Coordinates of C-alpha atoms and ligand atoms in Angstrom, one line a residue:
X1 CA 138.7 53.2 145.2
X2 CA 141.2 50.9 146.9
X3 CA 143.6 53.0 149.0
X4 CA 146.9 51.6 147.8
X5 CA 147.4 50.9 144.1
X6 CA 150.6 49.6 142.5
X7 CA 151.2 50.2 138.9
X8 CA 153.8 48.2 137.0
X9 CA 155.4 50.2 134.2
X10 CA 156.0 53.9 133.9
X11 CA 155.5 54.5 130.2
X12 CA 152.8 56.8 128.9
X13 CA 150.1 54.4 129.9
X14 CA 151.3 53.7 133.4
X15 CA 152.1 57.4 134.1
X16 CA 148.7 58.5 132.8
X17 CA 147.0 55.8 135.0
X18 CA 149.0 56.9 138.0
X19 CA 148.0 60.5 137.6
X20 CA 144.4 59.7 137.1
X21 CA 144.1 57.3 140.0
X22 CA 146.0 59.7 142.4
X23 CA 143.7 62.6 141.4
X24 CA 140.8 60.4 142.2
X25 CA 142.1 59.8 145.7
X26 CA 144.3 56.6 145.6
X27 CA 147.8 56.4 147.0
X28 CA 149.8 55.2 144.0
X29 CA 153.2 53.6 143.7
X30 CA 154.5 53.4 140.2
X31 CA 157.3 50.8 139.6
X32 CA 159.6 50.7 136.6
X33 CA 162.6 48.4 136.1
X34 CA 164.3 51.2 134.2
X35 CA 163.8 55.0 134.1
X36 CA 160.3 56.3 133.5
X37 CA 159.2 56.7 129.8
X38 CA 162.3 55.3 128.3
X39 CA 160.8 52.3 126.3
X40 CA 158.2 52.4 123.6
X41 CA 156.9 55.8 124.9
X42 CA 160.3 57.3 124.2
X43 CA 160.8 55.5 120.9
X44 CA 157.6 56.5 119.2
X45 CA 156.6 59.4 116.9
X46 CA 154.0 61.1 119.0
X47 CA 151.3 61.4 116.3
X48 CA 148.1 61.7 118.3
X49 CA 145.8 59.8 116.0
X50 CA 145.6 56.4 114.2
X51 CA 147.4 56.8 110.9
X52 CA 144.4 56.2 108.7
X53 CA 141.5 55.9 111.2
X54 CA 139.1 54.6 108.6
X55 CA 141.2 51.4 108.4
X56 CA 140.6 50.6 112.1
X57 CA 137.8 49.0 114.1
X58 CA 135.1 50.9 116.1
X59 CA 136.9 49.7 119.3
X60 CA 140.2 51.4 118.3
X61 CA 138.4 54.6 117.1
X62 CA 136.1 54.9 120.1
X63 CA 139.2 54.9 122.5
X64 CA 141.4 57.1 120.3
X65 CA 138.7 59.6 119.6
X66 CA 137.8 59.8 123.3
X67 CA 141.4 60.3 124.1
X68 CA 142.0 62.8 121.4
X69 CA 139.3 65.0 122.8
X70 CA 140.8 64.8 126.3
X71 CA 144.3 65.4 125.1
X72 CA 144.7 69.2 124.8
X73 CA 143.3 70.0 128.3
X74 CA 144.9 66.9 129.8
X75 CA 148.3 67.7 128.4
X76 CA 148.0 71.4 129.5
X77 CA 147.1 70.3 133.0
X78 CA 150.1 68.0 133.3
X79 CA 152.4 70.7 131.8
X80 CA 151.3 73.2 134.4
X81 CA 151.8 70.7 137.2
X82 CA 155.2 69.8 135.8
X83 CA 156.4 73.3 134.7
X84 CA 157.6 71.6 131.5
X85 CA 156.4 71.5 127.9
X86 CA 155.4 68.5 125.8
X87 CA 155.3 70.5 122.5
X88 CA 151.7 69.5 121.8
X89 CA 150.8 71.1 118.5
X90 CA 148.0 70.6 115.9
X91 CA 150.4 70.3 113.0
X92 CA 148.0 68.5 110.6
X93 CA 148.8 65.5 108.4
X94 CA 149.1 65.3 104.7
X95 CA 148.4 61.8 103.3
X96 CA 150.0 61.2 100.0
X97 CA 148.5 58.8 97.5
X98 CA 147.5 56.0 97.5
X99 CA 144.5 56.3 99.9
X100 CA 140.9 55.4 99.7
X101 CA 139.2 58.7 99.1
X102 CA 135.6 57.3 99.6
X103 CA 136.4 55.6 102.9
X104 CA 138.4 58.7 104.1
X105 CA 135.6 61.2 103.4
X106 CA 132.9 58.9 104.7
X107 CA 134.8 58.3 108.0
X108 CA 135.8 62.0 108.4
X109 CA 132.2 63.1 107.8
X110 CA 130.9 60.6 110.4
X111 CA 133.4 61.7 113.0
X112 CA 133.4 65.4 112.4
X113 CA 137.0 65.6 111.1
X114 CA 138.0 68.2 108.6
X115 CA 139.3 66.6 105.4
X116 CA 140.0 68.0 102.0
X117 CA 141.9 67.1 98.8
X118 CA 144.9 69.3 98.1
X119 CA 147.6 69.5 95.5
X120 CA 150.6 67.9 97.1
X121 CA 153.0 69.9 94.9
X122 CA 152.0 73.1 96.6
X123 CA 153.3 71.7 99.9
X124 CA 156.2 69.6 98.7
X125 CA 157.8 70.8 95.5
X126 CA 159.5 67.4 95.0
X127 CA 156.3 65.5 94.9
X128 CA 154.4 65.3 91.5
X129 CA 151.2 67.3 91.5
X130 CA 148.8 64.7 92.7
X131 CA 145.8 65.1 95.0
X132 CA 146.7 64.4 98.6
X133 CA 144.4 64.2 101.6
X134 CA 144.8 67.1 104.1
X135 CA 143.8 66.4 107.7
X136 CA 144.3 69.7 109.5
X137 CA 143.2 68.5 112.9
X138 CA 145.9 65.8 113.5
X139 CA 148.1 66.8 116.4
X140 CA 151.4 65.6 117.7
X141 CA 153.3 65.7 121.0
X142 CA 157.1 65.3 121.4
X143 CA 156.8 62.0 123.2
X144 CA 160.1 62.0 125.1
X145 CA 159.2 65.4 126.5
X146 CA 155.6 64.3 127.2
X147 CA 157.0 61.4 129.3
X148 CA 159.1 64.0 131.2
X149 CA 156.0 66.1 131.7
X150 CA 154.0 63.1 133.0
X151 CA 156.7 62.0 135.3
X152 CA 157.1 65.5 136.8
X153 CA 153.3 65.9 137.1
X154 CA 153.0 62.5 138.8
X155 CA 155.6 63.5 141.3
X156 CA 153.9 66.8 141.9
X157 CA 150.6 65.2 142.7
X158 CA 152.3 62.7 145.1
X159 CA 152.8 59.5 143.1
X160 CA 155.5 57.4 144.6
X161 CA 157.7 56.6 141.6
X162 CA 160.2 53.8 142.2
X163 CA 162.6 53.4 139.3
X164 CA 165.1 50.7 138.7
X165 CA 162.8 48.3 140.4
X166 CA 162.0 45.3 138.3
X167 CA 158.9 43.4 139.2
X168 CA 159.8 39.7 139.3
X169 CA 156.7 38.1 140.7
X170 CA 153.1 38.9 141.5
X171 CA 152.2 37.6 145.0
X172 CA 148.9 35.9 145.7
X173 CA 147.1 35.5 149.0
X174 CA 143.5 34.2 149.5
X175 CA 142.8 34.3 145.8
X176 CA 143.8 37.9 145.4
X177 CA 147.0 39.7 144.4
X178 CA 148.5 40.9 147.6
X179 CA 151.5 42.7 146.1
X180 CA 154.6 42.2 144.0
X181 CA 158.2 41.1 144.5
X182 CA 160.8 43.4 142.9
X183 CA 164.5 43.8 142.8
X184 CA 164.1 46.5 145.4
X185 CA 162.0 44.4 147.8
X186 CA 158.3 43.5 148.2
X187 CA 155.5 46.0 147.8
X188 CA 152.0 45.3 149.2
X189 CA 148.9 46.8 147.6
X190 CA 145.1 46.5 147.5
X191 CA 145.1 46.5 143.7
X192 CA 147.8 46.1 141.1
X193 CA 147.8 47.5 137.5
X194 CA 150.0 45.9 134.8
X195 CA 151.0 48.6 132.4
X196 CA 154.3 47.1 131.4
X197 CA 153.9 47.6 127.7
X198 CA 155.3 44.9 125.5
X199 CA 156.5 43.0 128.6
X200 CA 153.0 42.8 130.2
X201 CA 152.4 39.2 129.0
X202 CA 155.8 38.0 130.0
X203 CA 155.4 39.7 133.4
X204 CA 152.4 37.8 134.5
X205 CA 153.7 34.6 132.8
X206 CA 150.4 33.5 131.4
X207 CA 151.0 31.8 128.0
X208 CA 147.5 32.8 126.8
X209 CA 148.3 36.5 127.4
X210 CA 151.2 36.4 125.0
X211 CA 148.6 36.3 122.2
X212 CA 146.9 39.3 123.6
X213 CA 150.0 41.5 124.2
X214 CA 153.2 40.9 122.3
X215 CA 156.3 42.9 121.2
X216 CA 156.3 44.5 117.7
X217 CA 159.6 46.3 116.9
X218 CA 159.5 49.7 115.3
X219 CA 162.6 51.4 113.9
X220 CA 162.9 55.2 113.5
X221 CA 165.4 57.7 112.1
X222 CA 166.0 61.2 113.5
X223 CA 167.3 64.0 111.2
X224 CA 168.3 67.5 112.1
X225 CA 167.9 69.9 109.2
X226 CA 170.5 72.6 108.7
X227 CA 169.1 76.1 109.5
X228 CA 169.2 77.2 105.9
X229 CA 166.9 74.4 104.7
X230 CA 164.6 74.8 107.7
X231 CA 162.1 77.5 106.8
X232 CA 158.9 76.1 105.6
X233 CA 160.5 72.9 104.5
X234 CA 158.1 70.6 106.1
X235 CA 155.1 72.4 107.6
X236 CA 153.1 69.2 108.5
X237 CA 153.2 65.5 109.2
X238 CA 153.4 63.6 105.9
X239 CA 152.2 60.0 105.6
X240 CA 152.5 57.7 102.7
X241 CA 152.1 53.9 102.5
X242 CA 152.5 53.5 106.3
X243 CA 155.7 55.6 106.5
X244 CA 155.7 59.1 107.9
X245 CA 157.8 62.2 108.5
X246 CA 157.1 64.2 111.6
X247 CA 158.6 67.7 111.9
X248 CA 159.4 69.1 115.3
X249 CA 159.6 72.8 116.1
X250 CA 163.4 73.0 116.3
X251 CA 164.2 71.5 112.9
X252 CA 164.3 67.8 113.9
X253 CA 162.5 65.5 111.6
X254 CA 161.5 61.9 112.5
X255 CA 161.1 59.3 109.8
X256 CA 159.3 56.1 110.7
X257 CA 158.7 53.4 111.0
X258 CA 159.0 49.6 110.6
X259 CA 156.6 47.0 111.9
X260 CA 158.6 43.8 112.8
X261 CA 158.0 40.6 114.7
X262 CA 161.5 40.3 116.3
X263 CA 160.6 39.2 119.8
X264 CA 162.2 41.3 122.5
X265 CA 165.2 42.1 120.3
X266 CA 165.7 45.9 120.1
X267 CA 168.5 45.9 117.6
X268 CA 168.5 48.3 114.6
X269 CA 169.1 47.0 111.1
X270 CA 170.8 48.4 107.9
X271 CA 167.8 47.3 105.9
X272 CA 165.5 49.5 108.0
X273 CA 167.9 52.4 107.9
X274 CA 168.1 52.2 104.1
X275 CA 164.3 51.8 103.7
X276 CA 163.6 54.9 105.9
X277 CA 166.3 56.9 104.3
X278 CA 164.9 56.3 100.9
X279 CA 161.4 57.2 102.0
X280 CA 162.6 60.4 103.8
X281 CA 164.8 61.6 100.9
X282 CA 162.0 60.8 98.4
X283 CA 159.7 63.3 100.2
X284 CA 162.3 65.9 101.2
X285 CA 165.7 65.6 99.4
X286 CA 167.5 67.6 102.2
X287 CA 166.9 64.6 104.5
X288 CA 170.2 62.7 103.7
X289 CA 172.6 60.5 105.6
X290 CA 174.6 63.7 106.4
X291 CA 171.9 65.1 108.6
X292 CA 170.9 61.8 110.1
X293 CA 171.4 62.0 113.9
X294 CA 170.0 58.8 115.4
X295 CA 168.6 55.5 114.5
X296 CA 166.7 53.5 117.1
X297 CA 164.1 50.9 117.7
X298 CA 161.4 50.4 120.3
X299 CA 159.1 47.6 121.2
X300 CA 155.4 48.4 120.8
X301 CA 152.9 46.5 123.0
X302 CA 151.3 44.8 120.1
X303 CA 147.8 43.4 120.2
X304 CA 145.3 41.8 117.8
X305 CA 143.8 44.5 115.6
X306 CA 145.4 47.2 117.8
X307 CA 142.8 46.7 120.5
X308 CA 144.3 47.2 124.0
X309 CA 143.5 45.3 127.1
X310 CA 141.9 47.5 129.8
X311 CA 140.3 45.2 132.2
X312 CA 140.4 43.4 135.5
X313 CA 141.8 39.8 135.3
X314 CA 138.9 37.3 135.2
X315 CA 140.3 35.3 138.2
X316 CA 142.1 37.9 140.2
X317 CA 139.6 40.8 140.5
X318 CA 142.1 43.2 142.1
X319 CA 144.6 42.7 139.2
X320 CA 144.0 45.1 136.3
X321 CA 145.6 45.5 132.9
X322 CA 146.2 48.6 130.9
X323 CA 148.3 47.5 128.0
X324 CA 148.5 46.4 124.4
X325 CA 147.9 49.8 122.9
X326 CA 150.3 48.8 120.0
X327 CA 150.7 51.7 117.6
X328 CA 148.7 54.3 119.5
X329 CA 149.6 54.2 123.2
X330 CA 150.6 57.8 123.4
X331 CA 147.3 58.8 121.7
X332 CA 145.2 56.6 123.9
X333 CA 147.0 57.2 127.2
X334 CA 144.5 59.8 128.7
X335 CA 141.4 57.9 127.6
X336 CA 142.7 54.6 128.7
X337 CA 143.6 56.0 132.2
X338 CA 140.0 57.3 132.5
X339 CA 138.5 53.9 131.5
X340 CA 140.9 52.1 133.9
X341 CA 140.1 54.4 136.8
X342 CA 136.3 54.1 136.2
X343 CA 136.6 50.3 136.2
X344 CA 138.6 50.3 139.4
X345 CA 136.0 52.7 141.0
X346 CA 133.1 50.5 139.7
X347 CA 131.8 53.3 137.5
X348 CA 130.6 53.1 133.9
X349 CA 133.3 54.6 131.7
X350 CA 132.3 57.3 129.2
X351 CA 132.9 54.8 126.4
X352 CA 132.0 51.1 126.6
X353 CA 134.9 49.1 128.1
X354 CA 133.6 45.8 126.7
X355 CA 135.9 45.7 123.6
X356 CA 139.0 46.0 125.9
X357 CA 138.0 43.2 128.3
X358 CA 139.7 39.7 128.5
X359 CA 138.1 37.2 126.1
X360 CA 135.3 35.3 127.8
X361 CA 137.2 32.0 127.4
X362 CA 140.5 33.4 128.8
X363 CA 140.4 31.7 132.2
X364 CA 139.9 28.3 130.4
X365 CA 142.8 28.8 128.0
X366 CA 145.3 30.3 130.6
X367 CA 147.4 27.4 131.6
X368 CA 150.0 28.9 133.9
X369 CA 149.4 30.0 137.5
X370 CA 150.5 33.6 138.1
X371 CA 152.2 32.9 141.5
X372 CA 154.5 30.2 140.0
X373 CA 156.0 32.3 137.3
X374 CA 158.8 34.9 137.5
X375 CA 159.1 37.6 134.9
X376 CA 161.9 37.5 132.4
Ligands
LIG1 C1 158.7 53.4 116.3 C2 157.4 53.6 117.1 C3 156.6 54.6 116.7 C4 155.4 54.9 117.4 N1 154.6 56.0 117.1 C5 153.5 56.3 117.8 C6 152.8 57.5 117.5 O1 153.1 58.2 116.6 N2 151.6 57.7 118.2 C7 151.3 56.9 119.3 O2 150.2 57.2 119.9 N3 152.0 55.8 119.6 C8 153.1 55.5 118.9 N4 153.8 54.4 119.2 C9 153.3 53.4 120.2 C10 153.5 53.9 121.6 O3 154.8 54.4 121.7 C11 153.1 52.8 122.5 O4 151.9 52.3 122.3 C12 153.1 53.4 124.0 O5 154.3 54.0 124.3 C13 152.9 52.2 125.0 O6 153.1 52.8 126.2 P1 153.2 51.8 127.5 O7 153.3 52.7 128.7 O8 152.2 50.8 127.4 O9 154.6 51.0 127.2 P2 156.1 51.5 127.4 O10 156.3 52.9 127.1 O11 156.9 50.4 126.7 O12 156.3 51.3 129.0 C14 156.3 50.1 129.6 C15 157.2 50.2 130.9 O13 157.1 49.0 131.6 C16 158.4 48.8 132.2 N5 158.5 47.4 132.6 C17 158.5 46.3 131.8 N6 158.6 45.2 132.5 C18 158.8 45.6 133.8 C19 159.0 44.9 135.0 N7 159.1 43.5 135.0 N8 159.0 45.6 136.2 C20 158.9 46.9 136.2 N9 158.7 47.7 135.0 C21 158.6 47.0 133.9 C22 159.4 49.3 131.1 O14 160.6 49.6 131.7 C23 158.7 50.5 130.5 O15 159.1 51.7 131.1 C24 155.0 54.1 118.5 C25 155.9 53.1 119.0 C26 157.1 52.9 118.3 C27 158.1 51.8 118.8

């Protein structure tokens, strides 16, 4: 384990990596150009599973299943270090039609997931009595709170968190990364981890990486139900046609989300607000504009087929990436941190890291030299 490790980006992935590496004996400095956990990690929904796992590749499911198994104990450990709660709960998910029943049952059977067909009307009186798919094991965490938990836990174990420090350049000496330049001065390190979410590609300035990690905008609405319509109104996460409602314990309900290629533009749009309002009101008529509290967008670190990049760089072997988790970076954070730490320590991870490596032709297609390029 290199003694001093710099991590760029304090979202769920960078924070989880910092915690794991520190607990394995490294001295970790975690840099963020803003406040920890305020980008995609804040903007997401906190569902701790791929939405319909049978639609994803083995590479996505291997990492998300590994992570899902780690999550309850991992989260409890961080909560106890932090003295804060992330509101982890196994609230289950009801998938409304259409869905592929054969694929769903086959996948759930193979992966030991509970899964049954239920009458949706028994759950949601507004929905016509059609068979829905009930997945009782799906969990959620309140992601903004999880970020606070991870930040406090990281501080408690001794991670040096430096916020409002934008990394502007990776420094190279003798064919290795020697540190980074930031708006708060230079930081030297024996190893550097890029966990800068959607900005990871732009940060290292390699054109080829922009096809491996890129921004995908997601818009979300937040409702607060009045107390009289609270009781039992939405007992579980509900998913239909890629849209979902996520109930929180205190009566907040999230409706998400869009998937948009809008570059680094974090604006919200009327079209998305209307689309999500129509979806939310169609499931639960009490979710109206009157109880709409907030509308935001976040930039997911998109990746081809949702397969993250957890790997050393092919040329700079002390430069690591933990990024591109796309729709499931909160779900995958603990597992990805384990895989990263194992790779840094030269150990074999519990799951194969091969699917998350740089493509073998990456060095040949990468045109831009890291040291010449400043981050935007
Ligand atoms: C609408 C929406 C819904 C989602 N729902 C879910 C869900 O239900 N479940 C799930 O698992 N995932 C969900 N996600 C995805 C999840 O939020 C992301 O995959 C995850 O947050 C990625 O974490 P990250 O740490 O890689 O990135 P981020 O949280 O974006 O963190 C990256 C950090 O890097 C910092 N940074 C960037 N550039 C620099 C620089 N030059 N110098 C220093 N710091 C820098 C940023 O300030 C930021 O804090 C959702 C995302 C969105 C937008």
